[in-house]
Amino acid sequence: MTARRMLLLGPPGAGKGTQAERLGKSLGIPQISTGDMLRAAVQAGTPIGRQAQAFMDRGELVPDAVVIGVAEERLSQPDARRGFILDGFPRTAAQASALDAMLEKLGVSLERCIAIHVDADQLVQRLLKRAAIEGRTDDNEETIRNRMRVYREQTQPLVDHYRARGVLRELDGVGTVDEVAARIEAALA
Ligand code: ADP
């Protein structure tokens, strides 16, 4: 049986978004990306977007209370009942606890946490390339370095949280999109 309630964990540039989108389509379940939702809020000029923008532009985390609210609202939508792929949430210990509480309230459990590993040099190369193509305001070198540091300090420790629950699978994120997708599929079996 393939897991249908999962989260992808990995540093900026690891390929979470690409893989989550593809997997969501193939499994027919929503990709829930807090980064995408926050960018849309910034674009639309909503109160949440106005709160988030400065943090995002500096490569810092948006405050837990804001992001937890966004994630909870999305996870509570009817289409997430059949499954979901969390991409970019949780990113802190407080967010991970909030997710545990949300899922308990919804009466479901997380089946997999897929941790995608890519070494730092390769990540910087990928992000600079993406900056040139997409023009994301947080893809400049200083902000990238900051995002990697924030990942190491605040998000990487979550690997232990999910290992302790027995849902963690770790894999190599270097290779073609197809190769990495195949590793993820195997890890969901
Ligand atoms: P990446 O993984 O490439 O850094 P994302 O699109 O996931 O990019 O996130 C971009 C920015 O949005 C982050 O640097 C952060 O400011 C904000 N953000 C996204 N998700 C979260 C989260 N769960 N907690 C706090 N901030 C977040």
PDB file of C-alpha atoms and ligand atoms in Angstrom, residues 10-14 16-17 33-39 52-64 66-68 71 87-92 95 127 130 136 138-139 143 147-148 150-151 155, ligand 1:
ATOM      1  CA  GLY A  10      14.671  18.972   2.970  1.00  0.00           C
ATOM      2  CA  PRO A  11      16.734  22.134   2.591  1.00  0.00           C
ATOM      3  CA  PRO A  12      15.834  24.929   0.162  1.00  0.00           C
ATOM      4  CA  GLY A  13      16.610  23.698  -3.328  1.00  0.00           C
ATOM      5  CA  ALA A  14      16.328  19.990  -2.461  1.00  0.00           C
ATOM      6  CA  LYS A  16      10.577  19.239  -2.560  1.00  0.00           C
ATOM      7  CA  GLY A  17       8.261  21.440  -4.609  1.00  0.00           C
ATOM      8  CA  SER A  33       3.072  24.134   0.182  1.00  0.00           C
ATOM      9  CA  THR A  34       3.179  26.864   2.831  1.00  0.00           C
ATOM     10  CA  GLY A  35       5.778  28.705   0.700  1.00  0.00           C
ATOM     11  CA  ASP A  36       3.403  28.805  -2.296  1.00  0.00           C
ATOM     12  CA  MET A  37       0.466  29.848  -0.112  1.00  0.00           C
ATOM     13  CA  LEU A  38       2.484  32.616   1.539  1.00  0.00           C
ATOM     14  CA  ARG A  39       3.750  33.874  -1.840  1.00  0.00           C
ATOM     15  CA  ALA A  52       4.907  37.484   5.894  1.00  0.00           C
ATOM     16  CA  GLN A  53       6.673  39.500   3.230  1.00  0.00           C
ATOM     17  CA  ALA A  54       9.560  41.029   5.184  1.00  0.00           C
ATOM     18  CA  PHE A  55      10.488  37.691   6.769  1.00  0.00           C
ATOM     19  CA  MET A  56      10.433  35.925   3.415  1.00  0.00           C
ATOM     20  CA  ASP A  57      12.556  38.557   1.700  1.00  0.00           C
ATOM     21  CA  ARG A  58      15.216  38.166   4.404  1.00  0.00           C
ATOM     22  CA  GLY A  59      15.160  34.378   4.200  1.00  0.00           C
ATOM     23  CA  GLU A  60      13.818  34.143   7.748  1.00  0.00           C
ATOM     24  CA  LEU A  61      10.938  32.013   8.906  1.00  0.00           C
ATOM     25  CA  VAL A  62       7.504  33.563   9.011  1.00  0.00           C
ATOM     26  CA  PRO A  63       6.252  33.449  12.646  1.00  0.00           C
ATOM     27  CA  ASP A  64       4.865  30.071  13.720  1.00  0.00           C
ATOM     28  CA  VAL A  66       0.907  32.760  11.066  1.00  0.00           C
ATOM     29  CA  VAL A  67       2.108  29.633   9.270  1.00  0.00           C
ATOM     30  CA  ILE A  68       0.294  27.231  11.583  1.00  0.00           C
ATOM     31  CA  ALA A  71      -1.524  25.113   7.245  1.00  0.00           C
ATOM     32  CA  ASP A  87       5.877  20.599   1.387  1.00  0.00           C
ATOM     33  CA  GLY A  88       7.730  23.159   3.502  1.00  0.00           C
ATOM     34  CA  PHE A  89       5.672  22.584   6.650  1.00  0.00           C
ATOM     35  CA  PRO A  90       6.527  21.913   9.435  1.00  0.00           C
ATOM     36  CA  ARG A  91       9.804  23.821   9.660  1.00  0.00           C
ATOM     37  CA  THR A  92      10.161  24.256  13.447  1.00  0.00           C
ATOM     38  CA  GLN A  95       5.060  23.659  13.919  1.00  0.00           C
ATOM     39  CA  LEU A 127      19.014  28.045  -6.168  1.00  0.00           C
ATOM     40  CA  ARG A 130      16.353  29.082 -10.200  1.00  0.00           C
ATOM     41  CA  ARG A 136      12.057  34.860  -6.840  1.00  0.00           C
ATOM     42  CA  ASP A 138      14.420  35.391  -1.911  1.00  0.00           C
ATOM     43  CA  ASP A 139      16.776  33.595  -4.311  1.00  0.00           C
ATOM     44  CA  THR A 143      19.219  35.234   1.431  1.00  0.00           C
ATOM     45  CA  ARG A 147      17.739  30.110   4.424  1.00  0.00           C
ATOM     46  CA  MET A 148      20.257  27.261   4.562  1.00  0.00           C
ATOM     47  CA  VAL A 150      17.780  28.551   9.229  1.00  0.00           C
ATOM     48  CA  TYR A 151      17.153  25.077   7.796  1.00  0.00           C
ATOM     49  CA  THR A 155      14.235  22.370  10.545  1.00  0.00           C
TER      50      THR A 155
HETATM   51  P1  ADP B   1      12.429  27.038   0.091  1.00  0.00           P
HETATM   52  O1  ADP B   1      12.144  25.661   0.595  1.00  0.00           O
HETATM   53  O2  ADP B   1      13.023  27.032  -1.274  1.00  0.00           O
HETATM   54  O3  ADP B   1      13.194  27.879   1.058  1.00  0.00           O
HETATM   55  P2  ADP B   1       9.604  27.827   0.308  1.00  0.00           P
HETATM   56  O4  ADP B   1       8.863  28.231  -0.900  1.00  0.00           O
HETATM   57  O5  ADP B   1       9.196  26.566   0.985  1.00  0.00           O
HETATM   58  O6  ADP B   1      11.103  27.824  -0.142  1.00  0.00           O
HETATM   59  O7  ADP B   1       9.536  29.004   1.406  1.00  0.00           O
HETATM   60  C1  ADP B   1       9.923  30.319   1.099  1.00  0.00           C
HETATM   61  C2  ADP B   1       9.854  31.195   2.361  1.00  0.00           C
HETATM   62  O8  ADP B   1       8.505  31.180   2.887  1.00  0.00           O
HETATM   63  C3  ADP B   1      10.730  30.737   3.528  1.00  0.00           C
HETATM   64  O9  ADP B   1      12.054  31.209   3.434  1.00  0.00           O
HETATM   65  C4  ADP B   1       9.958  31.342   4.719  1.00  0.00           C
HETATM   66  O10 ADP B   1      10.219  32.724   4.865  1.00  0.00           O
HETATM   67  C5  ADP B   1       8.509  31.186   4.310  1.00  0.00           C
HETATM   68  N1  ADP B   1       7.930  29.908   4.806  1.00  0.00           N
HETATM   69  C6  ADP B   1       7.444  28.880   4.050  1.00  0.00           C
HETATM   70  N2  ADP B   1       7.014  27.871   4.815  1.00  0.00           N
HETATM   71  C7  ADP B   1       7.239  28.248   6.104  1.00  0.00           C
HETATM   72  C8  ADP B   1       7.047  27.642   7.373  1.00  0.00           C
HETATM   73  N3  ADP B   1       6.520  26.411   7.486  1.00  0.00           N
HETATM   74  N4  ADP B   1       7.401  28.341   8.480  1.00  0.00           N
HETATM   75  C9  ADP B   1       7.911  29.568   8.397  1.00  0.00           C
HETATM   76  N5  ADP B   1       8.148  30.203   7.243  1.00  0.00           N
HETATM   77  C10 ADP B   1       7.820  29.558   6.106  1.00  0.00           C
END
